[in-house]
PDB file of C-alpha atoms and ligand atoms in Angstrom:
ATOM      1  CA  MET A   1      38.974  66.557 -43.847  1.00  0.00           C
ATOM      2  CA  ASP A   2      37.553  64.430 -41.023  1.00  0.00           C
ATOM      3  CA  LEU A   3      38.062  60.799 -41.998  1.00  0.00           C
ATOM      4  CA  ASN A   4      35.470  59.591 -39.456  1.00  0.00           C
ATOM      5  CA  LEU A   5      37.947  57.253 -37.818  1.00  0.00           C
ATOM      6  CA  LYS A   6      37.344  58.179 -34.169  1.00  0.00           C
ATOM      7  CA  GLY A   7      37.058  55.070 -32.028  1.00  0.00           C
ATOM      8  CA  LYS A   8      38.163  52.644 -34.745  1.00  0.00           C
ATOM      9  CA  ILE A   9      40.718  50.054 -33.685  1.00  0.00           C
ATOM     10  CA  VAL A  10      43.614  49.543 -36.088  1.00  0.00           C
ATOM     11  CA  PHE A  11      46.459  47.020 -36.321  1.00  0.00           C
ATOM     12  CA  ILE A  12      49.408  47.759 -38.627  1.00  0.00           C
ATOM     13  CA  SER A  13      51.977  44.995 -39.126  1.00  0.00           C
ATOM     14  CA  GLY A  14      55.637  46.083 -39.328  1.00  0.00           C
ATOM     15  CA  SER A  15      55.032  49.671 -38.281  1.00  0.00           C
ATOM     16  CA  THR A  16      57.911  50.861 -36.075  1.00  0.00           C
ATOM     17  CA  SER A  17      59.260  52.792 -39.075  1.00  0.00           C
ATOM     18  CA  GLY A  18      58.581  53.733 -42.683  1.00  0.00           C
ATOM     19  CA  ILE A  19      55.160  53.757 -44.335  1.00  0.00           C
ATOM     20  CA  GLY A  20      53.516  51.860 -41.449  1.00  0.00           C
ATOM     21  CA  PHE A  21      54.790  54.330 -38.852  1.00  0.00           C
ATOM     22  CA  THR A  22      53.602  57.367 -40.822  1.00  0.00           C
ATOM     23  CA  THR A  23      50.232  55.687 -41.382  1.00  0.00           C
ATOM     24  CA  ALA A  24      49.954  55.117 -37.624  1.00  0.00           C
ATOM     25  CA  LYS A  25      50.652  58.811 -37.028  1.00  0.00           C
ATOM     26  CA  ILE A  26      47.932  59.956 -39.438  1.00  0.00           C
ATOM     27  CA  LEU A  27      45.358  57.523 -38.044  1.00  0.00           C
ATOM     28  CA  LEU A  28      46.179  58.577 -34.464  1.00  0.00           C
ATOM     29  CA  LYS A  29      45.673  62.229 -35.427  1.00  0.00           C
ATOM     30  CA  GLU A  30      42.243  61.170 -36.727  1.00  0.00           C
ATOM     31  CA  GLY A  31      41.355  59.733 -33.299  1.00  0.00           C
ATOM     32  CA  ALA A  32      41.755  56.016 -34.035  1.00  0.00           C
ATOM     33  CA  THR A  33      43.299  53.594 -31.537  1.00  0.00           C
ATOM     34  CA  VAL A  34      46.379  52.103 -33.169  1.00  0.00           C
ATOM     35  CA  TYR A  35      48.356  48.946 -32.404  1.00  0.00           C
ATOM     36  CA  ILE A  36      51.797  49.109 -33.968  1.00  0.00           C
ATOM     37  CA  ASN A  37      54.111  46.132 -34.415  1.00  0.00           C
ATOM     38  CA  GLY A  38      57.760  45.200 -34.749  1.00  0.00           C
ATOM     39  CA  ARG A  39      60.105  42.375 -33.811  1.00  0.00           C
ATOM     40  CA  ASN A  40      61.763  43.699 -30.705  1.00  0.00           C
ATOM     41  CA  GLN A  41      60.828  45.488 -27.534  1.00  0.00           C
ATOM     42  CA  LEU A  42      63.258  48.360 -27.988  1.00  0.00           C
ATOM     43  CA  SER A  43      62.088  49.410 -31.455  1.00  0.00           C
ATOM     44  CA  VAL A  44      58.417  49.009 -30.530  1.00  0.00           C
ATOM     45  CA  GLU A  45      58.749  51.028 -27.301  1.00  0.00           C
ATOM     46  CA  LYS A  46      60.741  53.720 -29.095  1.00  0.00           C
ATOM     47  CA  ALA A  47      58.073  54.050 -31.799  1.00  0.00           C
ATOM     48  CA  VAL A  48      55.236  54.188 -29.242  1.00  0.00           C
ATOM     49  CA  ILE A  49      57.026  56.959 -27.323  1.00  0.00           C
ATOM     50  CA  GLN A  50      57.694  58.898 -30.525  1.00  0.00           C
ATOM     51  CA  LEU A  51      54.043  58.667 -31.599  1.00  0.00           C
ATOM     52  CA  LYS A  52      52.858  59.800 -28.151  1.00  0.00           C
ATOM     53  CA  ASP A  53      55.269  62.748 -28.375  1.00  0.00           C
ATOM     54  CA  GLU A  54      54.107  63.722 -31.848  1.00  0.00           C
ATOM     55  CA  VAL A  55      50.353  63.209 -31.448  1.00  0.00           C
ATOM     56  CA  PHE A  56      48.677  64.735 -28.403  1.00  0.00           C
ATOM     57  CA  GLY A  57      46.501  62.167 -26.619  1.00  0.00           C
ATOM     58  CA  ALA A  58      47.518  59.342 -28.979  1.00  0.00           C
ATOM     59  CA  LYS A  59      45.913  56.007 -28.125  1.00  0.00           C
ATOM     60  CA  VAL A  60      48.827  53.891 -29.336  1.00  0.00           C
ATOM     61  CA  PHE A  61      49.994  50.481 -28.160  1.00  0.00           C
ATOM     62  CA  GLY A  62      52.863  48.236 -29.194  1.00  0.00           C
ATOM     63  CA  LEU A  63      52.684  44.545 -30.019  1.00  0.00           C
ATOM     64  CA  ILE A  64      55.909  42.595 -30.412  1.00  0.00           C
ATOM     65  CA  ALA A  65      55.787  39.729 -32.891  1.00  0.00           C
ATOM     66  CA  ASP A  66      58.095  38.461 -35.606  1.00  0.00           C
ATOM     67  CA  PHE A  67      56.014  37.202 -38.519  1.00  0.00           C
ATOM     68  CA  LEU A  68      58.675  34.568 -39.188  1.00  0.00           C
ATOM     69  CA  LYS A  69      57.879  32.974 -35.820  1.00  0.00           C
ATOM     70  CA  VAL A  70      54.589  31.073 -35.701  1.00  0.00           C
ATOM     71  CA  LYS A  71      54.350  31.036 -31.884  1.00  0.00           C
ATOM     72  CA  GLN A  72      54.807  34.819 -31.694  1.00  0.00           C
ATOM     73  CA  VAL A  73      52.072  35.322 -34.281  1.00  0.00           C
ATOM     74  CA  GLU A  74      49.734  33.031 -32.308  1.00  0.00           C
ATOM     75  CA  ASN A  75      50.414  35.066 -29.158  1.00  0.00           C
ATOM     76  CA  LEU A  76      49.741  38.304 -30.998  1.00  0.00           C
ATOM     77  CA  LEU A  77      46.377  37.001 -32.222  1.00  0.00           C
ATOM     78  CA  LYS A  78      45.472  35.833 -28.698  1.00  0.00           C
ATOM     79  CA  GLY A  79      46.386  39.243 -27.243  1.00  0.00           C
ATOM     80  CA  LEU A  80      44.267  41.325 -29.630  1.00  0.00           C
ATOM     81  CA  SER A  81      40.677  40.149 -29.829  1.00  0.00           C
ATOM     82  CA  ARG A  82      39.033  42.819 -31.978  1.00  0.00           C
ATOM     83  CA  ILE A  83      40.151  45.186 -34.686  1.00  0.00           C
ATOM     84  CA  ASP A  84      38.162  47.239 -37.186  1.00  0.00           C
ATOM     85  CA  ILE A  85      41.008  48.007 -39.576  1.00  0.00           C
ATOM     86  CA  LEU A  86      43.812  45.648 -40.558  1.00  0.00           C
ATOM     87  CA  ILE A  87      46.769  47.022 -42.488  1.00  0.00           C
ATOM     88  CA  ASN A  88      48.978  44.235 -43.818  1.00  0.00           C
ATOM     89  CA  ASN A  89      52.062  46.386 -44.186  1.00  0.00           C
ATOM     90  CA  VAL A  90      55.041  44.265 -43.122  1.00  0.00           C
ATOM     91  CA  GLY A  91      57.369  43.519 -46.021  1.00  0.00           C
ATOM     92  CA  ILE A  92      60.935  42.274 -46.445  1.00  0.00           C
ATOM     93  CA  TYR A  93      62.999  41.991 -49.600  1.00  0.00           C
ATOM     94  CA  SER A  94      66.403  40.980 -50.861  1.00  0.00           C
ATOM     95  CA  SER A  95      68.235  42.157 -53.921  1.00  0.00           C
ATOM     96  CA  LYS A  96      69.884  39.160 -55.595  1.00  0.00           C
ATOM     97  CA  SER A  97      69.736  37.373 -58.930  1.00  0.00           C
ATOM     98  CA  PHE A  98      67.268  34.473 -59.282  1.00  0.00           C
ATOM     99  CA  PHE A  99      70.151  31.968 -59.163  1.00  0.00           C
ATOM    100  CA  GLU A 100      71.655  33.469 -56.010  1.00  0.00           C
ATOM    101  CA  THR A 101      68.345  33.651 -54.135  1.00  0.00           C
ATOM    102  CA  SER A 102      68.047  30.658 -51.819  1.00  0.00           C
ATOM    103  CA  ILE A 103      64.861  28.670 -51.269  1.00  0.00           C
ATOM    104  CA  ASP A 104      65.026  29.770 -47.620  1.00  0.00           C
ATOM    105  CA  THR A 105      64.882  33.392 -48.762  1.00  0.00           C
ATOM    106  CA  TRP A 106      61.833  32.637 -50.925  1.00  0.00           C
ATOM    107  CA  GLN A 107      60.141  30.954 -47.964  1.00  0.00           C
ATOM    108  CA  GLU A 108      60.967  33.785 -45.548  1.00  0.00           C
ATOM    109  CA  GLN A 109      59.589  36.396 -47.913  1.00  0.00           C
ATOM    110  CA  CYS A 110      56.435  34.322 -48.497  1.00  0.00           C
ATOM    111  CA  GLN A 111      56.028  33.887 -44.739  1.00  0.00           C
ATOM    112  CA  VAL A 112      56.462  37.555 -43.847  1.00  0.00           C
ATOM    113  CA  ASN A 113      55.006  39.352 -46.871  1.00  0.00           C
ATOM    114  CA  LEU A 114      52.150  37.045 -47.811  1.00  0.00           C
ATOM    115  CA  MET A 115      51.320  34.629 -44.994  1.00  0.00           C
ATOM    116  CA  SER A 116      51.268  37.347 -42.299  1.00  0.00           C
ATOM    117  CA  GLY A 117      48.343  38.938 -44.147  1.00  0.00           C
ATOM    118  CA  VAL A 118      46.657  35.582 -44.655  1.00  0.00           C
ATOM    119  CA  ALA A 119      46.928  34.664 -40.940  1.00  0.00           C
ATOM    120  CA  LEU A 120      45.750  38.088 -39.742  1.00  0.00           C
ATOM    121  CA  SER A 121      42.855  38.260 -42.220  1.00  0.00           C
ATOM    122  CA  LYS A 122      41.763  34.703 -41.360  1.00  0.00           C
ATOM    123  CA  HIS A 123      41.614  35.738 -37.711  1.00  0.00           C
ATOM    124  CA  TYR A 124      39.957  39.158 -37.985  1.00  0.00           C
ATOM    125  CA  LEU A 125      37.734  39.137 -41.102  1.00  0.00           C
ATOM    126  CA  LYS A 126      34.987  37.046 -39.468  1.00  0.00           C
ATOM    127  CA  GLY A 127      34.533  39.608 -36.652  1.00  0.00           C
ATOM    128  CA  MET A 128      34.403  42.454 -39.183  1.00  0.00           C
ATOM    129  CA  LEU A 129      31.678  40.635 -41.129  1.00  0.00           C
ATOM    130  CA  ASP A 130      29.711  39.908 -37.928  1.00  0.00           C
ATOM    131  CA  ARG A 131      29.864  43.605 -36.956  1.00  0.00           C
ATOM    132  CA  ASN A 132      29.180  44.633 -40.571  1.00  0.00           C
ATOM    133  CA  TRP A 133      32.117  47.044 -40.759  1.00  0.00           C
ATOM    134  CA  GLY A 134      35.795  46.644 -41.465  1.00  0.00           C
ATOM    135  CA  ARG A 135      38.740  47.480 -43.654  1.00  0.00           C
ATOM    136  CA  ILE A 136      41.553  45.217 -44.800  1.00  0.00           C
ATOM    137  CA  LEU A 137      44.455  46.722 -46.711  1.00  0.00           C
ATOM    138  CA  PHE A 138      47.364  44.924 -48.302  1.00  0.00           C
ATOM    139  CA  ILE A 139      50.475  47.035 -48.938  1.00  0.00           C
ATOM    140  CA  SER A 140      51.921  45.717 -52.185  1.00  0.00           C
ATOM    141  CA  SER A 141      54.652  47.278 -54.328  1.00  0.00           C
ATOM    142  CA  GLU A 142      55.387  48.552 -57.811  1.00  0.00           C
ATOM    143  CA  CYS A 143      57.560  45.421 -58.023  1.00  0.00           C
ATOM    144  CA  ALA A 144      54.384  43.318 -58.375  1.00  0.00           C
ATOM    145  CA  TYR A 145      54.180  44.853 -61.873  1.00  0.00           C
ATOM    146  CA  LEU A 146      57.826  45.639 -62.701  1.00  0.00           C
ATOM    147  CA  VAL A 147      59.318  42.348 -61.409  1.00  0.00           C
ATOM    148  CA  PRO A 148      62.931  43.635 -61.331  1.00  0.00           C
ATOM    149  CA  PRO A 149      65.354  40.782 -62.150  1.00  0.00           C
ATOM    150  CA  ASP A 150      67.009  41.057 -58.714  1.00  0.00           C
ATOM    151  CA  MET A 151      63.678  40.982 -56.851  1.00  0.00           C
ATOM    152  CA  ILE A 152      61.710  38.093 -58.351  1.00  0.00           C
ATOM    153  CA  SER A 153      60.855  36.500 -54.977  1.00  0.00           C
ATOM    154  CA  TYR A 154      59.710  39.803 -53.435  1.00  0.00           C
ATOM    155  CA  SER A 155      57.689  40.672 -56.547  1.00  0.00           C
ATOM    156  CA  THR A 156      56.012  37.260 -56.463  1.00  0.00           C
ATOM    157  CA  THR A 157      54.904  37.697 -52.845  1.00  0.00           C
ATOM    158  CA  LYS A 158      53.503  41.131 -53.674  1.00  0.00           C
ATOM    159  CA  ALA A 159      51.615  39.939 -56.778  1.00  0.00           C
ATOM    160  CA  SER A 160      50.101  37.076 -54.722  1.00  0.00           C
ATOM    161  CA  MET A 161      48.674  39.575 -52.231  1.00  0.00           C
ATOM    162  CA  HIS A 162      46.474  40.964 -54.985  1.00  0.00           C
ATOM    163  CA  ALA A 163      44.750  37.581 -55.398  1.00  0.00           C
ATOM    164  CA  VAL A 164      44.253  37.191 -51.647  1.00  0.00           C
ATOM    165  CA  SER A 165      42.784  40.687 -51.339  1.00  0.00           C
ATOM    166  CA  ARG A 166      40.379  40.159 -54.232  1.00  0.00           C
ATOM    167  CA  GLY A 167      39.359  36.770 -52.835  1.00  0.00           C
ATOM    168  CA  LEU A 168      38.614  38.316 -49.434  1.00  0.00           C
ATOM    169  CA  ALA A 169      36.686  41.187 -51.040  1.00  0.00           C
ATOM    170  CA  ASN A 170      34.476  38.569 -52.704  1.00  0.00           C
ATOM    171  CA  LEU A 171      33.590  37.290 -49.203  1.00  0.00           C
ATOM    172  CA  THR A 172      32.314  40.739 -48.172  1.00  0.00           C
ATOM    173  CA  LYS A 173      29.414  40.971 -50.654  1.00  0.00           C
ATOM    174  CA  GLY A 174      26.562  43.118 -49.361  1.00  0.00           C
ATOM    175  CA  THR A 175      28.440  44.224 -46.221  1.00  0.00           C
ATOM    176  CA  GLU A 176      30.293  47.355 -45.144  1.00  0.00           C
ATOM    177  CA  VAL A 177      33.601  45.467 -45.061  1.00  0.00           C
ATOM    178  CA  THR A 178      36.174  46.077 -47.799  1.00  0.00           C
ATOM    179  CA  SER A 179      39.517  44.594 -48.833  1.00  0.00           C
ATOM    180  CA  ASN A 180      41.870  46.560 -51.077  1.00  0.00           C
ATOM    181  CA  VAL A 181      45.484  46.706 -52.222  1.00  0.00           C
ATOM    182  CA  VAL A 182      47.708  49.805 -52.138  1.00  0.00           C
ATOM    183  CA  VAL A 183      50.687  49.820 -54.510  1.00  0.00           C
ATOM    184  CA  PRO A 184      53.473  52.175 -53.394  1.00  0.00           C
ATOM    185  CA  GLY A 185      56.302  53.104 -55.699  1.00  0.00           C
ATOM    186  CA  SER A 186      59.816  53.848 -54.431  1.00  0.00           C
ATOM    187  CA  THR A 187      59.314  55.634 -51.121  1.00  0.00           C
ATOM    188  CA  LEU A 188      61.754  57.598 -48.975  1.00  0.00           C
ATOM    189  CA  THR A 189      61.949  55.466 -45.817  1.00  0.00           C
ATOM    190  CA  GLU A 190      64.978  55.104 -43.529  1.00  0.00           C
ATOM    191  CA  GLY A 191      65.921  52.050 -45.645  1.00  0.00           C
ATOM    192  CA  SER A 192      65.816  54.059 -48.882  1.00  0.00           C
ATOM    193  CA  LYS A 193      67.821  56.873 -47.269  1.00  0.00           C
ATOM    194  CA  THR A 194      70.519  54.386 -46.226  1.00  0.00           C
ATOM    195  CA  PHE A 195      70.530  52.893 -49.735  1.00  0.00           C
ATOM    196  CA  LEU A 196      71.033  56.356 -51.280  1.00  0.00           C
ATOM    197  CA  ALA A 197      73.684  57.355 -48.722  1.00  0.00           C
ATOM    198  CA  ASN A 198      75.660  54.112 -49.239  1.00  0.00           C
ATOM    199  CA  LYS A 199      75.590  54.501 -53.029  1.00  0.00           C
ATOM    200  CA  ALA A 200      76.636  58.143 -52.738  1.00  0.00           C
ATOM    201  CA  ALA A 201      79.568  57.159 -50.507  1.00  0.00           C
ATOM    202  CA  GLU A 202      80.546  54.257 -52.821  1.00  0.00           C
ATOM    203  CA  GLN A 203      80.468  56.484 -55.915  1.00  0.00           C
ATOM    204  CA  ASN A 204      81.794  59.578 -54.143  1.00  0.00           C
ATOM    205  CA  THR A 205      78.897  61.585 -55.479  1.00  0.00           C
ATOM    206  CA  ALA A 206      75.929  63.621 -54.190  1.00  0.00           C
ATOM    207  CA  LEU A 207      72.675  62.034 -52.969  1.00  0.00           C
ATOM    208  CA  GLU A 208      70.733  63.948 -55.634  1.00  0.00           C
ATOM    209  CA  ALA A 209      72.912  62.424 -58.355  1.00  0.00           C
ATOM    210  CA  VAL A 210      72.283  58.899 -57.014  1.00  0.00           C
ATOM    211  CA  GLU A 211      68.509  59.508 -56.907  1.00  0.00           C
ATOM    212  CA  LYS A 212      68.565  60.859 -60.466  1.00  0.00           C
ATOM    213  CA  ASP A 213      70.577  57.868 -61.616  1.00  0.00           C
ATOM    214  CA  PHE A 214      68.155  55.456 -59.880  1.00  0.00           C
ATOM    215  CA  PHE A 215      65.160  56.950 -61.694  1.00  0.00           C
ATOM    216  CA  ASN A 216      67.001  57.076 -65.028  1.00  0.00           C
ATOM    217  CA  ASN A 217      68.119  53.442 -64.832  1.00  0.00           C
ATOM    218  CA  ASP A 218      66.365  51.216 -62.248  1.00  0.00           C
ATOM    219  CA  ARG A 219      62.930  52.940 -62.348  1.00  0.00           C
ATOM    220  CA  ASN A 220      62.985  54.723 -65.680  1.00  0.00           C
ATOM    221  CA  SER A 221      59.219  54.193 -66.078  1.00  0.00           C
ATOM    222  CA  SER A 222      58.571  56.542 -63.120  1.00  0.00           C
ATOM    223  CA  LEU A 223      56.702  59.723 -64.019  1.00  0.00           C
ATOM    224  CA  LEU A 224      57.384  61.241 -60.594  1.00  0.00           C
ATOM    225  CA  LYS A 225      61.177  60.871 -60.995  1.00  0.00           C
ATOM    226  CA  ARG A 226      61.741  61.068 -57.248  1.00  0.00           C
ATOM    227  CA  PHE A 227      61.052  58.995 -54.158  1.00  0.00           C
ATOM    228  CA  ALA A 228      57.573  59.571 -52.730  1.00  0.00           C
ATOM    229  CA  SER A 229      57.455  60.662 -49.110  1.00  0.00           C
ATOM    230  CA  THR A 230      55.949  58.251 -46.601  1.00  0.00           C
ATOM    231  CA  GLU A 231      53.205  60.878 -46.061  1.00  0.00           C
ATOM    232  CA  GLU A 232      52.249  60.759 -49.748  1.00  0.00           C
ATOM    233  CA  VAL A 233      51.668  57.012 -49.450  1.00  0.00           C
ATOM    234  CA  ALA A 234      50.168  57.002 -45.950  1.00  0.00           C
ATOM    235  CA  THR A 235      47.474  59.600 -46.725  1.00  0.00           C
ATOM    236  CA  THR A 236      46.080  57.296 -49.408  1.00  0.00           C
ATOM    237  CA  ILE A 237      46.173  54.349 -46.992  1.00  0.00           C
ATOM    238  CA  ALA A 238      44.397  56.446 -44.337  1.00  0.00           C
ATOM    239  CA  TYR A 239      41.633  57.416 -46.784  1.00  0.00           C
ATOM    240  CA  LEU A 240      41.111  53.759 -47.730  1.00  0.00           C
ATOM    241  CA  CYS A 241      40.832  52.893 -44.017  1.00  0.00           C
ATOM    242  CA  SER A 242      38.052  55.399 -43.598  1.00  0.00           C
ATOM    243  CA  PRO A 243      34.293  55.063 -43.995  1.00  0.00           C
ATOM    244  CA  LEU A 244      34.628  57.624 -46.832  1.00  0.00           C
ATOM    245  CA  SER A 245      36.072  54.890 -49.071  1.00  0.00           C
ATOM    246  CA  SER A 246      33.007  52.615 -48.697  1.00  0.00           C
ATOM    247  CA  ALA A 247      32.448  52.091 -52.448  1.00  0.00           C
ATOM    248  CA  THR A 248      36.018  50.945 -53.107  1.00  0.00           C
ATOM    249  CA  ASN A 249      36.278  47.183 -52.669  1.00  0.00           C
ATOM    250  CA  GLY A 250      38.378  44.478 -54.314  1.00  0.00           C
ATOM    251  CA  SER A 251      40.449  47.249 -55.878  1.00  0.00           C
ATOM    252  CA  VAL A 252      44.090  48.048 -56.449  1.00  0.00           C
ATOM    253  CA  ILE A 253      45.039  51.666 -55.760  1.00  0.00           C
ATOM    254  CA  LYS A 254      48.412  52.825 -57.040  1.00  0.00           C
ATOM    255  CA  VAL A 255      50.613  55.430 -55.315  1.00  0.00           C
ATOM    256  CA  ASP A 256      53.499  54.531 -57.590  1.00  0.00           C
ATOM    257  CA  GLY A 257      54.346  57.857 -59.199  1.00  0.00           C
ATOM    258  CA  GLY A 258      53.236  56.306 -62.479  1.00  0.00           C
ATOM    259  CA  SER A 259      56.009  53.716 -62.526  1.00  0.00           C
ATOM    260  CA  THR A 260      53.895  50.662 -63.292  1.00  0.00           C
ATOM    261  CA  GLY A 261      52.567  52.171 -66.525  1.00  0.00           C
ATOM    262  CA  GLY A 262      49.564  51.049 -68.532  1.00  0.00           C
ATOM    263  CA  ILE A 263      45.993  52.180 -67.975  1.00  0.00           C
ATOM    264  CA  LEU A 264      44.925  49.631 -65.342  1.00  0.00           C
TER     265      LEU A 264
HETATM  266  N1  NAP B 301      59.954  51.696 -49.041  1.00  0.00           N
HETATM  267  C1  NAP B 301      59.638  51.509 -50.290  1.00  0.00           C
HETATM  268  O1  NAP B 301      60.265  52.082 -51.207  1.00  0.00           O
HETATM  269  C2  NAP B 301      58.489  50.587 -50.659  1.00  0.00           C
HETATM  270  C3  NAP B 301      58.084  50.550 -51.990  1.00  0.00           C
HETATM  271  C4  NAP B 301      57.027  49.730 -52.344  1.00  0.00           C
HETATM  272  C5  NAP B 301      56.412  48.953 -51.383  1.00  0.00           C
HETATM  273  N2  NAP B 301      56.841  48.989 -50.091  1.00  0.00           N
HETATM  274  C6  NAP B 301      56.153  48.124 -49.131  1.00  0.00           C
HETATM  275  O2  NAP B 301      55.602  48.933 -48.102  1.00  0.00           O
HETATM  276  C7  NAP B 301      55.617  48.227 -46.871  1.00  0.00           C
HETATM  277  C8  NAP B 301      56.330  49.064 -45.829  1.00  0.00           C
HETATM  278  O3  NAP B 301      57.665  49.245 -46.266  1.00  0.00           O
HETATM  279  P1  NAP B 301      58.685  50.248 -45.562  1.00  0.00           P
HETATM  280  O4  NAP B 301      59.797  50.433 -46.538  1.00  0.00           O
HETATM  281  O5  NAP B 301      57.949  51.385 -45.024  1.00  0.00           O
HETATM  282  O6  NAP B 301      59.194  49.336 -44.368  1.00  0.00           O
HETATM  283  P2  NAP B 301      60.470  49.524 -43.460  1.00  0.00           P
HETATM  284  O7  NAP B 301      60.799  50.960 -43.284  1.00  0.00           O
HETATM  285  O8  NAP B 301      61.514  48.613 -43.998  1.00  0.00           O
HETATM  286  O9  NAP B 301      59.918  49.016 -42.087  1.00  0.00           O
HETATM  287  C9  NAP B 301      60.011  47.736 -41.766  1.00  0.00           C
HETATM  288  C10 NAP B 301      59.096  47.504 -40.574  1.00  0.00           C
HETATM  289  O10 NAP B 301      58.780  46.140 -40.591  1.00  0.00           O
HETATM  290  C11 NAP B 301      59.129  45.575 -39.345  1.00  0.00           C
HETATM  291  N3  NAP B 301      59.522  44.189 -39.600  1.00  0.00           N
HETATM  292  C12 NAP B 301      60.481  43.725 -40.439  1.00  0.00           C
HETATM  293  N4  NAP B 301      60.489  42.372 -40.430  1.00  0.00           N
HETATM  294  C13 NAP B 301      59.495  41.995 -39.579  1.00  0.00           C
HETATM  295  C14 NAP B 301      58.999  40.747 -39.161  1.00  0.00           C
HETATM  296  N5  NAP B 301      59.545  39.595 -39.574  1.00  0.00           N
HETATM  297  N6  NAP B 301      57.967  40.713 -38.300  1.00  0.00           N
HETATM  298  C15 NAP B 301      57.401  41.858 -37.818  1.00  0.00           C
HETATM  299  N7  NAP B 301      57.826  43.079 -38.201  1.00  0.00           N
HETATM  300  C16 NAP B 301      58.876  43.143 -39.057  1.00  0.00           C
HETATM  301  C17 NAP B 301      60.222  46.447 -38.759  1.00  0.00           C
HETATM  302  O11 NAP B 301      60.140  46.392 -37.362  1.00  0.00           O
HETATM  303  P3  NAP B 301      61.404  46.158 -36.376  1.00  0.00           P
HETATM  304  O12 NAP B 301      62.649  46.502 -37.133  1.00  0.00           O
HETATM  305  O13 NAP B 301      61.086  47.085 -35.259  1.00  0.00           O
HETATM  306  O14 NAP B 301      61.310  44.736 -36.020  1.00  0.00           O
HETATM  307  C18 NAP B 301      59.756  47.821 -39.268  1.00  0.00           C
HETATM  308  O15 NAP B 301      58.744  48.319 -38.402  1.00  0.00           O
HETATM  309  C19 NAP B 301      56.304  46.896 -47.154  1.00  0.00           C
HETATM  310  O16 NAP B 301      55.363  45.899 -47.348  1.00  0.00           O
HETATM  311  C20 NAP B 301      57.082  47.152 -48.414  1.00  0.00           C
HETATM  312  O17 NAP B 301      57.274  45.981 -49.161  1.00  0.00           O
HETATM  313  C21 NAP B 301      57.872  49.787 -49.704  1.00  0.00           C
END
């Protein structure tokens, strides 16, 4: 299916790997121009080269900025004047009890997960409204609903994104600009693969057994009972970036394998 994305300019925060990287690949295949982002030159250059290798004629560029560093974010905004599609994808987490999680950790997660999207949207939404077309996507998490006891700070930042996205959508009334949230469930990124491999080594057991155990204990509400691939998540993101999704605004779209339950 042609997603009608040729010529659109996209920025994806935190996209040298994982869901953001796969999303970049799909959007490049659709003919969009994509700016990817990471914290250091090496990882950004490596990802740009890989995308150029994998997608013939890819119009892909790298922007280095650490969303924990205000000056670097200011420079990024100065260096990129116009975008049509903003994907607020960058996300960090820690796995610790509430009492062991420091205030600094809370602030870092708020800064990276929530405030990056606020700063980028504040900068780019006005232009989208003036041109009467744009897409803003916030990549949340199943944790916004599940709030695992070892991830309260992360879950809080993700839940807050939903309010920001809905608030922005309310500013788009009567235009062709939309703001939506995508809620991935557990997804097989490099980070998840390392997590599974470490557990398997610790327990001297097979990867499959660790995955099974994870979905029986930590994510027993999952209907999928396996990690989603980054492609399974990124195809939904790509659709929501496209003009085909024009009637979806202020919404929350789950790609959670059913883990968050309920009917909403
Ligand atoms: N993976 C999952 O199971 C899962 C589940 C639900 C939701 N999510 C959400 O989906 C989004 C993508 O997750 P992912 O697992 O695909 O990510 P990931 O594989 O962990 O990728 C992290 C990316 O973020 C970049 N990054 C990290 N800290 C940064 C910072 N301070 N400033 C700028 N870039 C930074 C890294 O770039 P460099 O290392 O090159 O700097 C890398 O490109 C996140 O918001 C995450 O919370 C993931």
